[in-house]
Tab-separated table of C-alpha atoms and ligand atoms in Angstrom:
chain	number	residue	atom	x	y	z
A	1	MET	CA	-25.751	20.964	-30.823
A	2	VAL	CA	-22.326	19.423	-30.493
A	3	TYR	CA	-21.593	15.736	-30.390
A	4	THR	CA	-20.208	15.526	-26.910
A	5	PRO	CA	-20.873	12.795	-24.419
A	6	GLY	CA	-23.029	13.789	-21.496
A	7	ARG	CA	-20.947	11.815	-19.021
A	8	ALA	CA	-17.407	12.937	-18.541
A	9	GLY	CA	-15.003	10.040	-18.193
A	10	ASP	CA	-11.714	9.856	-16.369
A	11	TYR	CA	-9.810	11.420	-19.222
A	12	GLY	CA	-7.208	13.878	-17.970
A	13	ALA	CA	-4.138	15.955	-18.747
A	14	GLU	CA	-1.842	12.968	-19.301
A	15	ASP	CA	-4.317	11.322	-21.684
A	16	TYR	CA	-4.565	14.529	-23.641
A	17	ALA	CA	-0.782	14.885	-23.873
A	18	GLN	CA	-0.517	11.281	-25.072
A	19	ASP	CA	-3.195	11.811	-27.705
A	20	LEU	CA	-1.360	14.868	-29.008
A	21	ALA	CA	1.825	12.800	-29.243
A	22	ILE	CA	0.005	10.047	-31.157
A	23	ILE	CA	-1.400	12.607	-33.583
A	24	ALA	CA	2.157	13.880	-34.117
A	25	GLN	CA	2.935	10.467	-35.631
A	26	ARG	CA	0.151	10.877	-38.185
A	27	PRO	CA	1.089	13.941	-40.196
A	28	SER	CA	-1.498	13.277	-42.902
A	29	GLU	CA	-4.402	13.727	-40.452
A	30	THR	CA	-5.878	17.217	-40.598
A	31	LEU	CA	-5.931	19.677	-37.698
A	32	SER	CA	-8.125	22.662	-36.881
A	33	LEU	CA	-7.948	25.083	-33.946
A	34	TYR	CA	-10.732	26.462	-31.779
A	35	VAL	CA	-9.642	29.478	-29.711
A	36	HIS	CA	-11.810	30.700	-26.835
A	37	ILE	CA	-11.645	34.339	-25.680
A	38	PRO	CA	-13.635	34.412	-22.413
A	39	PHE	CA	-14.205	38.151	-21.964
A	40	CYS	CA	-17.166	40.438	-22.541
A	41	ALA	CA	-18.003	44.058	-21.774
A	42	GLY	CA	-21.336	43.071	-20.185
A	43	ARG	CA	-23.473	40.012	-19.611
A	44	CYS	CA	-26.480	39.367	-21.860
A	45	LEU	CA	-29.224	37.810	-19.774
A	46	TYR	CA	-29.823	34.788	-22.030
A	47	CYS	CA	-26.121	33.935	-22.277
A	48	GLY	CA	-24.854	30.486	-21.333
A	49	CYS	CA	-21.282	31.012	-22.571
A	50	ASN	CA	-18.153	30.611	-20.512
A	51	THR	CA	-17.206	34.269	-20.167
A	52	THR	CA	-16.154	36.930	-17.686
A	53	VAL	CA	-17.185	40.561	-17.634
A	54	THR	CA	-14.170	42.829	-17.422
A	55	HIS	CA	-13.050	46.258	-18.541
A	56	ASP	CA	-9.423	45.596	-17.810
A	57	SER	CA	-7.365	45.342	-20.971
A	58	ALA	CA	-4.311	44.267	-18.950
A	59	ARG	CA	-6.270	41.169	-17.935
A	60	MET	CA	-6.714	40.290	-21.585
A	61	ASP	CA	-2.990	40.834	-22.202
A	62	ALA	CA	-2.242	38.418	-19.356
A	63	TYR	CA	-4.692	35.923	-20.859
A	64	LEU	CA	-2.879	36.129	-24.200
A	65	ASP	CA	0.428	35.520	-22.376
A	66	ALA	CA	-0.953	32.286	-20.919
A	67	LEU	CA	-2.666	31.358	-24.182
A	68	ASP	CA	0.685	31.612	-25.939
A	69	ARG	CA	2.154	29.197	-23.397
A	70	GLU	CA	-0.728	26.778	-23.958
A	71	MET	CA	-0.261	27.029	-27.732
A	72	ALA	CA	3.428	26.221	-27.305
A	73	MET	CA	2.583	23.122	-25.226
A	74	VAL	CA	0.092	21.866	-27.808
A	75	ALA	CA	2.250	22.713	-30.832
A	76	GLU	CA	5.360	21.017	-29.513
A	77	ARG	CA	3.426	17.799	-28.833
A	78	ILE	CA	1.176	17.672	-31.877
A	79	ASP	CA	3.781	18.649	-34.470
A	80	GLY	CA	2.826	22.199	-35.304
A	81	ASN	CA	4.252	21.797	-38.806
A	82	ARG	CA	1.143	20.284	-40.353
A	83	ASP	CA	-1.104	22.692	-42.254
A	84	VAL	CA	-4.025	23.938	-40.206
A	85	LEU	CA	-7.387	23.523	-41.944
A	86	GLN	CA	-9.483	25.990	-39.923
A	87	VAL	CA	-8.957	28.530	-37.153
A	88	HIS	CA	-12.088	29.623	-35.327
A	89	LEU	CA	-12.176	32.402	-32.722
A	90	ALA	CA	-15.151	32.323	-30.384
A	91	GLY	CA	-16.018	33.347	-26.851
A	92	GLY	CA	-16.941	35.407	-24.978
A	93	THR	CA	-16.333	38.226	-27.378
A	94	PRO	CA	-13.203	37.769	-29.510
A	95	ASN	CA	-13.555	41.246	-30.952
A	96	TYR	CA	-13.521	42.728	-27.456
A	97	LEU	CA	-9.747	42.383	-27.802
A	98	SER	CA	-8.056	45.585	-28.951
A	99	GLU	CA	-6.653	45.794	-32.460
A	100	ALA	CA	-3.150	45.297	-31.049
A	101	GLN	CA	-4.332	42.215	-29.135
A	102	LEU	CA	-6.069	40.750	-32.202
A	103	THR	CA	-2.882	41.240	-34.182
A	104	ARG	CA	-0.843	39.660	-31.423
A	105	LEU	CA	-3.209	36.674	-31.175
A	106	THR	CA	-2.961	36.064	-34.919
A	107	GLU	CA	0.834	36.326	-34.790
A	108	MET	CA	0.921	33.846	-31.900
A	109	LEU	CA	-1.147	31.350	-33.881
A	110	GLU	CA	1.033	31.803	-36.950
A	111	ARG	CA	4.214	31.374	-34.933
A	112	ARG	CA	3.081	28.230	-33.126
A	113	PHE	CA	1.170	26.462	-35.921
A	114	HIS	CA	1.469	26.090	-39.649
A	115	ILE	CA	-1.224	28.435	-40.830
A	116	VAL	CA	-1.233	28.768	-44.592
A	117	ALA	CA	-3.051	30.863	-47.169
A	118	GLU	CA	-5.706	28.129	-47.502
A	119	THR	CA	-6.424	27.990	-43.753
A	120	GLU	CA	-10.019	29.117	-43.234
A	121	ARG	CA	-10.104	31.786	-40.532
A	122	SER	CA	-13.413	32.652	-38.919
A	123	ILE	CA	-14.414	34.836	-35.989
A	124	GLU	CA	-17.549	35.494	-33.940
A	125	CYS	CA	-18.127	39.198	-33.320
A	126	ASP	CA	-20.293	41.459	-31.222
A	127	PRO	CA	-21.580	44.212	-33.529
A	128	ARG	CA	-21.430	46.663	-30.595
A	129	ARG	CA	-17.656	46.156	-30.477
A	130	SER	CA	-17.130	46.335	-34.254
A	131	SER	CA	-15.775	49.304	-36.183
A	132	ALA	CA	-14.621	49.851	-39.734
A	133	GLY	CA	-11.010	49.896	-38.565
A	134	GLN	CA	-11.373	46.649	-36.639
A	135	LEU	CA	-13.138	44.865	-39.517
A	136	GLU	CA	-10.450	46.044	-41.944
A	137	LEU	CA	-7.803	44.722	-39.583
A	138	LEU	CA	-9.531	41.331	-39.254
A	139	HIS	CA	-9.728	41.056	-43.033
A	140	ALA	CA	-6.053	42.020	-43.336
A	141	LEU	CA	-5.240	39.343	-40.738
A	142	GLY	CA	-6.778	36.751	-43.044
A	143	PHE	CA	-10.272	36.323	-41.591
A	144	ARG	CA	-12.751	35.749	-44.383
A	145	SER	CA	-15.730	34.418	-42.462
A	146	ILE	CA	-17.369	36.571	-39.805
A	147	GLY	CA	-20.438	35.997	-37.650
A	148	PHE	CA	-22.387	38.683	-35.785
A	149	GLY	CA	-24.663	38.152	-32.816
A	150	VAL	CA	-27.927	39.847	-33.755
A	151	GLN	CA	-30.402	37.744	-31.718
A	152	ASP	CA	-33.435	40.024	-32.203
A	153	LEU	CA	-33.939	43.542	-33.532
A	154	ASP	CA	-37.009	44.458	-31.493
A	155	PRO	CA	-36.173	47.145	-28.868
A	156	ASP	CA	-38.457	45.611	-26.198
A	157	VAL	CA	-36.932	42.165	-26.650
A	158	GLN	CA	-33.458	43.693	-26.554
A	159	ARG	CA	-34.221	45.431	-23.265
A	160	ALA	CA	-35.648	42.208	-21.834
A	161	ILE	CA	-32.448	40.302	-22.670
A	162	GLY	CA	-30.081	43.080	-21.597
A	163	ARG	CA	-28.579	43.549	-25.022
A	164	VAL	CA	-29.470	46.780	-26.769
A	165	GLN	CA	-28.083	47.239	-30.277
A	166	SER	CA	-29.991	49.295	-32.796
A	167	GLU	CA	-31.076	48.093	-36.196
A	168	GLU	CA	-29.060	50.960	-37.641
A	169	LEU	CA	-25.919	49.634	-35.957
A	170	ILE	CA	-26.513	46.143	-37.373
A	171	ARG	CA	-27.047	47.546	-40.860
A	172	ASP	CA	-23.911	49.713	-40.626
A	173	VAL	CA	-21.712	46.873	-39.398
A	174	TYR	CA	-23.104	44.515	-42.029
A	175	TRP	CA	-22.424	46.914	-44.906
A	176	MET	CA	-18.963	47.688	-43.572
A	177	ALA	CA	-18.156	43.965	-43.593
A	178	ARG	CA	-19.605	43.597	-47.113
A	179	GLU	CA	-17.633	46.527	-48.474
A	180	ILE	CA	-14.426	45.285	-46.887
A	181	GLY	CA	-14.970	41.998	-48.731
A	182	PHE	CA	-15.562	39.188	-46.218
A	183	ASP	CA	-16.458	36.027	-48.151
A	184	SER	CA	-19.068	34.901	-45.650
A	185	ILE	CA	-21.092	37.051	-43.276
A	186	GLY	CA	-23.309	35.267	-40.794
A	187	PHE	CA	-25.942	36.401	-38.314
A	188	ASP	CA	-27.126	34.586	-35.212
A	189	LEU	CA	-30.779	34.920	-34.224
A	190	ILE	CA	-32.486	33.489	-31.154
A	191	TYR	CA	-36.166	32.603	-30.913
A	192	GLY	CA	-38.035	31.940	-27.685
A	193	LEU	CA	-36.773	35.125	-25.975
A	194	PRO	CA	-38.811	37.203	-23.519
A	195	GLN	CA	-41.236	39.708	-25.102
A	196	GLN	CA	-40.930	37.973	-28.466
A	197	THR	CA	-44.092	37.450	-30.474
A	198	ALA	CA	-44.628	36.065	-33.942
A	199	ALA	CA	-45.074	39.622	-35.205
A	200	THR	CA	-41.850	40.980	-33.670
A	201	PHE	CA	-39.731	38.014	-34.715
A	202	ASP	CA	-41.189	38.053	-38.246
A	203	ARG	CA	-40.036	41.678	-38.503
A	204	THR	CA	-36.556	40.740	-37.332
A	205	VAL	CA	-36.342	37.941	-39.884
A	206	ASP	CA	-37.639	40.214	-42.675
A	207	THR	CA	-35.029	42.864	-41.869
A	208	VAL	CA	-32.281	40.260	-41.811
A	209	LEU	CA	-33.463	38.940	-45.172
A	210	GLU	CA	-33.298	42.451	-46.660
A	211	LEU	CA	-29.606	42.481	-45.810
A	212	ALA	CA	-29.107	38.966	-47.258
A	213	PRO	CA	-26.297	37.594	-45.067
A	214	ASP	CA	-24.655	34.417	-46.366
A	215	ARG	CA	-25.611	32.372	-43.315
A	216	VAL	CA	-28.117	32.722	-40.498
A	217	ALA	CA	-28.235	30.497	-37.432
A	218	CYS	CA	-31.603	30.534	-35.692
A	219	PHE	CA	-31.194	29.018	-32.237
A	220	GLY	CA	-33.917	28.314	-29.714
A	221	TYR	CA	-33.473	29.895	-26.290
A	222	ALA	CA	-33.930	27.451	-23.480
A	223	ARG	CA	-33.335	28.316	-19.863
A	224	GLN	CA	-30.737	25.868	-18.615
A	225	THR	CA	-31.233	23.815	-15.510
A	226	LEU	CA	-27.937	25.089	-14.166
A	227	SER	CA	-28.440	28.639	-15.349
A	228	GLY	CA	-26.333	31.461	-13.982
A	229	PRO	CA	-27.709	34.264	-11.788
A	230	HIS	CA	-27.924	36.635	-14.759
A	231	GLN	CA	-30.387	34.286	-16.476
A	232	HIS	CA	-32.681	34.477	-13.474
A	233	ALA	CA	-33.140	38.158	-14.287
A	234	ILE	CA	-35.254	37.042	-17.241
A	235	ASP	CA	-38.912	37.103	-16.284
A	236	VAL	CA	-40.210	33.636	-17.176
A	237	HIS	CA	-43.696	35.092	-17.578
A	238	GLU	CA	-42.423	37.091	-20.543
A	239	LEU	CA	-41.214	33.983	-22.387
A	240	PRO	CA	-43.357	32.736	-25.267
A	241	GLY	CA	-45.180	29.468	-24.598
A	242	ASN	CA	-44.288	26.254	-26.389
A	243	ALA	CA	-46.818	26.656	-29.180
A	244	GLU	CA	-45.776	30.240	-29.848
A	245	ARG	CA	-42.125	29.294	-29.727
A	246	GLU	CA	-42.700	26.625	-32.330
A	247	GLN	CA	-44.596	29.128	-34.464
A	248	LEU	CA	-41.691	31.589	-34.325
A	249	PHE	CA	-39.373	28.955	-35.743
A	250	ARG	CA	-41.856	27.693	-38.325
A	251	ASN	CA	-42.383	31.257	-39.573
A	252	ALA	CA	-38.623	31.756	-39.805
A	253	VAL	CA	-38.207	28.507	-41.764
A	254	SER	CA	-40.929	29.600	-44.143
A	255	ALA	CA	-39.461	33.098	-44.625
A	256	PHE	CA	-35.946	31.804	-45.239
A	257	GLY	CA	-37.277	29.179	-47.651
A	258	GLN	CA	-39.250	31.766	-49.628
A	259	ALA	CA	-36.145	33.938	-49.823
A	260	GLY	CA	-34.231	31.035	-51.398
A	261	TYR	CA	-32.166	29.986	-48.392
A	262	ALA	CA	-31.333	26.337	-47.820
A	263	TRP	CA	-32.168	24.914	-44.398
A	264	ILE	CA	-29.031	23.278	-43.026
A	265	GLY	CA	-29.184	20.696	-40.255
A	266	LEU	CA	-31.191	21.777	-37.247
A	267	ASP	CA	-31.114	25.512	-37.216
A	268	THR	CA	-28.984	27.121	-39.923
A	269	PHE	CA	-29.962	28.778	-43.192
A	270	THR	CA	-27.600	29.573	-46.035
A	271	LEU	CA	-27.733	30.896	-49.549
A	272	GLU	CA	-28.263	28.008	-51.986
A	273	THR	CA	-24.781	28.522	-53.424
A	274	ASP	CA	-23.079	28.282	-50.014
A	275	ASP	CA	-20.605	25.422	-49.459
A	276	LEU	CA	-22.769	24.042	-46.666
A	277	ALA	CA	-25.865	23.883	-48.854
A	278	LEU	CA	-23.929	22.151	-51.628
A	279	ALA	CA	-22.398	19.691	-49.140
A	280	GLN	CA	-25.783	18.887	-47.610
A	281	GLY	CA	-27.241	18.279	-51.076
A	282	GLU	CA	-24.410	15.843	-51.811
A	283	GLY	CA	-24.626	14.029	-48.453
A	284	ARG	CA	-21.167	15.169	-47.285
A	285	LEU	CA	-22.022	17.773	-44.640
A	286	HIS	CA	-20.401	17.330	-41.209
A	287	ARG	CA	-20.733	18.948	-37.813
A	288	ASN	CA	-18.138	19.383	-35.129
A	289	CYS	CA	-17.503	21.661	-32.167
A	290	ILE	CA	-16.845	24.577	-34.543
A	291	GLY	CA	-20.153	24.073	-36.370
A	292	TYR	CA	-21.307	22.707	-39.706
A	293	THR	CA	-18.558	22.151	-42.216
A	294	ALA	CA	-18.022	20.783	-45.698
A	295	THR	CA	-14.334	20.155	-44.911
A	296	PRO	CA	-14.148	18.083	-41.726
A	297	SER	CA	-10.958	17.991	-39.734
A	298	ALA	CA	-9.586	14.793	-38.214
A	299	HIS	CA	-8.689	16.665	-35.020
A	300	ILE	CA	-9.672	19.957	-33.411
A	301	ALA	CA	-7.456	21.334	-30.657
A	302	GLY	CA	-9.243	23.661	-28.237
A	303	LEU	CA	-7.153	26.545	-26.888
A	304	GLY	CA	-8.090	28.819	-24.003
A	305	ALA	CA	-10.245	28.583	-20.897
A	306	GLY	CA	-13.316	26.437	-21.505
A	307	ALA	CA	-12.327	25.630	-25.092
A	308	VAL	CA	-13.753	22.418	-26.517
A	309	GLY	CA	-11.823	20.095	-28.797
A	310	GLU	CA	-12.140	16.724	-30.470
A	311	LEU	CA	-9.022	14.593	-30.660
A	312	ARG	CA	-8.853	10.983	-31.824
A	313	GLY	CA	-12.527	10.403	-31.139
A	314	THR	CA	-12.285	12.012	-27.715
A	315	CYS	CA	-14.343	15.041	-26.772
A	316	VAL	CA	-12.335	17.194	-24.413
A	317	GLN	CA	-12.882	20.490	-22.653
A	318	ASN	CA	-10.369	22.790	-21.018
A	319	GLN	CA	-10.730	24.158	-17.493
A	320	LEU	CA	-13.588	26.652	-17.520
A	321	ASN	CA	-12.384	28.690	-14.581
A	322	LEU	CA	-9.745	31.196	-15.679
A	323	ASP	CA	-7.573	30.709	-12.588
A	324	ASP	CA	-7.710	26.903	-12.862
A	325	TRP	CA	-6.850	27.054	-16.539
A	326	ARG	CA	-3.942	29.460	-15.966
A	327	HIS	CA	-2.702	27.414	-13.008
A	328	ASP	CA	-2.449	24.303	-15.192
A	329	VAL	CA	-0.797	26.181	-18.035
A	330	ASP	CA	1.742	27.762	-15.665
A	331	ALA	CA	2.513	24.292	-14.296
A	332	ARG	CA	3.031	23.122	-17.900
A	333	ARG	CA	0.147	20.679	-17.534
A	334	MET	CA	-2.486	20.321	-20.258
A	335	PRO	CA	-5.443	22.288	-18.809
A	336	VAL	CA	-8.035	19.541	-19.268
A	337	ALA	CA	-11.212	19.765	-17.180
A	338	ARG	CA	-12.936	16.727	-18.584
A	339	GLY	CA	-13.108	14.424	-21.499
A	340	ARG	CA	-14.250	11.029	-22.454
A	341	ARG	CA	-12.715	8.645	-24.907
A	342	LEU	CA	-15.482	7.350	-27.115
A	343	SER	CA	-15.852	3.602	-27.482
A	344	ALA	CA	-16.304	2.059	-30.920
A	345	LEU	CA	-20.055	1.958	-30.232
A	346	ASP	CA	-20.075	5.598	-29.100
A	347	ARG	CA	-18.410	6.536	-32.364
A	348	ARG	CA	-20.983	4.596	-34.385
A	349	ARG	CA	-23.751	6.448	-32.521
A	350	ARG	CA	-22.054	9.792	-33.009
A	351	ASP	CA	-21.574	9.161	-36.716
A	352	ALA	CA	-25.163	7.976	-37.182
A	353	ILE	CA	-26.606	11.006	-35.425
A	354	SER	CA	-24.254	13.383	-37.167
A	355	HIS	CA	-25.213	11.949	-40.545
A	356	LEU	CA	-28.891	12.202	-39.701
A	357	ILE	CA	-28.629	15.825	-38.563
A	358	CYS	CA	-26.405	16.970	-41.387
A	359	ASN	CA	-27.653	14.974	-44.319
A	360	LEU	CA	-31.192	14.144	-43.197
A	361	GLU	CA	-30.801	10.469	-43.971
A	362	LEU	CA	-29.485	7.361	-42.321
A	363	PRO	CA	-28.012	4.642	-44.534
A	364	GLN	CA	-28.906	1.268	-43.024
A	365	LYS	CA	-25.282	0.166	-43.210
A	366	MET	CA	-24.392	2.819	-40.593
A	367	ALA	CA	-26.613	0.979	-38.113
A	368	ASP	CA	-26.002	-2.606	-39.167
A	369	GLY	CA	-24.823	-4.963	-36.479
A	370	CYS	CA	-24.824	-2.616	-33.488
A	371	LEU	CA	-27.584	-0.006	-33.752
A	372	ASP	CA	-30.331	-2.245	-35.090
A	373	ASP	CA	-32.840	-1.482	-32.322
A	374	GLU	CA	-32.240	2.234	-32.695
A	375	TYR	CA	-32.684	1.952	-36.450
A	376	ARG	CA	-35.989	0.103	-35.961
A	377	ARG	CA	-37.239	2.805	-33.573
A	378	LEU	CA	-36.329	5.466	-36.106
A	379	ALA	CA	-38.053	3.493	-38.891
A	380	ALA	CA	-41.230	3.349	-36.775
A	381	HIS	CA	-41.542	7.116	-37.291
A	382	ALA	CA	-42.658	6.356	-40.839
A	383	GLY	CA	-46.019	5.796	-39.139
A	384	ASP	CA	-46.239	9.432	-38.075
A	385	GLY	CA	-44.770	10.702	-41.333
A	386	LEU	CA	-41.453	11.923	-39.895
A	387	VAL	CA	-39.226	9.557	-41.893
A	388	GLU	CA	-39.634	7.594	-45.096
A	389	ALA	CA	-37.893	4.641	-46.694
A	390	TRP	CA	-35.223	5.407	-49.256
A	391	PRO	CA	-33.199	2.805	-51.169
A	392	GLN	CA	-30.162	2.998	-48.829
A	393	GLY	CA	-32.099	3.356	-45.586
A	394	LEU	CA	-34.264	6.088	-44.048
A	395	ARG	CA	-34.754	9.707	-44.950
A	396	VAL	CA	-36.237	12.560	-42.895
A	397	THR	CA	-39.414	14.025	-44.422
A	398	GLU	CA	-40.272	17.736	-44.594
A	399	ALA	CA	-42.546	17.233	-41.582
A	400	GLY	CA	-39.769	15.369	-39.793
A	401	ARG	CA	-37.346	18.292	-40.129
A	402	PHE	CA	-39.129	20.049	-37.282
A	403	PHE	CA	-38.559	17.000	-35.084
A	404	LEU	CA	-34.986	16.278	-36.102
A	405	ARG	CA	-33.673	16.639	-32.574
A	406	GLU	CA	-36.249	14.144	-31.312
A	407	LEU	CA	-35.477	11.709	-34.144
A	408	CYS	CA	-31.806	11.825	-33.215
A	409	THR	CA	-32.571	10.822	-29.666
A	410	GLU	CA	-33.549	7.387	-30.985
A	411	HIS	CA	-29.807	6.806	-31.292
A	412	ASP	CA	-28.994	8.585	-28.071
A	413	ALA	CA	-27.973	6.097	-25.427
A	414	ASP	CA	-25.905	8.096	-23.015
A	415	PHE	CA	-25.107	11.066	-25.181
A	416	HIS	CA	-26.854	14.345	-24.621
A	417	TRP	CA	-27.660	16.351	-27.655
A	418	ASP	CA	-28.277	19.466	-25.663
A	419	ARG	CA	-25.873	22.003	-27.084
A	420	ALA	CA	-25.992	23.883	-23.832
A	421	ARG	CA	-24.539	21.062	-21.801
A	422	TRP	CA	-20.868	21.646	-22.457
A	423	HIS	CA	-20.928	24.978	-24.102
A	424	PHE	CA	-23.256	27.313	-25.873
A	425	SER	CA	-21.476	28.650	-28.859
A	426	HIS	CA	-22.871	31.423	-30.966
A	427	SER	CA	-21.764	34.687	-32.460
A	428	ASP	CA	-21.334	37.306	-29.852
B	501	LIG	S1	-24.057	36.570	-25.498
B	501	LIG	FE1	-22.001	36.947	-26.272
B	501	LIG	S2	-21.651	39.137	-25.769
B	501	LIG	FE2	-23.402	38.490	-24.519
B	501	LIG	S3	-22.471	37.856	-22.558
B	501	LIG	FE3	-22.654	36.010	-23.832
B	501	LIG	S4	-20.681	35.798	-24.852
B	501	LIG	FE4	-20.822	37.908	-24.056
């Protein structure tokens, strides 16, 4: 779930260039980078990501050529001399790039932007594309946080979603990453997949818990209205019903809780000592287009086809189509597909919802004067036990945690909190 407006405005390439120039005048404001690598070796049937199946390494080289040109355009406008807070590589499958390409990509980023020892570098990886050599290289390149797309370990579910990866492979890759010394290893799971039952998903969760990754995201699969042809290959009759789906998630919450994991926001679980858990406990957790964070960035520049960014209160997305994106970059035009500058009221809504999702509370002062009706509607959920009064405002109850998305919609005027709407980001 990313805080992006559902309606795209008339924000375009010139607006984006101007915003970058304004940010250049504010060197104390922090910057992070989101880099999208839109290539995969095959298409998983549940996938809603912006990606292309290819086996042509030269195509990826050409993409990096254009990406370097886009980086140069952004860096020269934004003042690439400020320290970068976070670099996040997502896709697609970032680790589908060869070792030489991963090295080149890192060198490009370091040449164009001011990436320092403290810059947090994270990457989403497909375990089927991981090897000891590649993981060692990523660690040597400064990546300390790595996420693997696991989804489900049951062979029947894996066949039904077109993504077969053995439990043995997941264990091997996990232990390789541990031995190499990554600070944070994350797994993505998906519930609501075809052939899944409470018994099969419980087994997946138990196996994951044996490994004890630092973070686990447990997303719900939902067929999108505008789903691609590959998603139609999923037999809807094999999908769990609503009640079973809910049970899968409730069981996962219970298992992670018993294992001592903290439940973060909507769908993430971390060890109690994790930064995110500490930040949530102290009411300072944030969420942006990279994910949950304890160290929010004032601006996030998206780089690559389909990349999402957040600049000066504007949500912006690059051209999704590779040719369109490259065409803009070659013409030295910012490759913006859409964006919308948030009004002051939009920003108040975004901040209220973000605070509610991340910190499970809404101080009344965040609503005062402009979101009073929304606040009253939220307060009415005290009647069904989903929220309760707390000295500064309202707090989500344990029962309300399972309805957090619905509670947020009380503040949702023309935003859409469907994470699938603009992009569907998860570890590959
Ligand atoms: S789920 Fe990940 S690996 Fe599978 S097609 Fe989508 S982006 Fe590629």
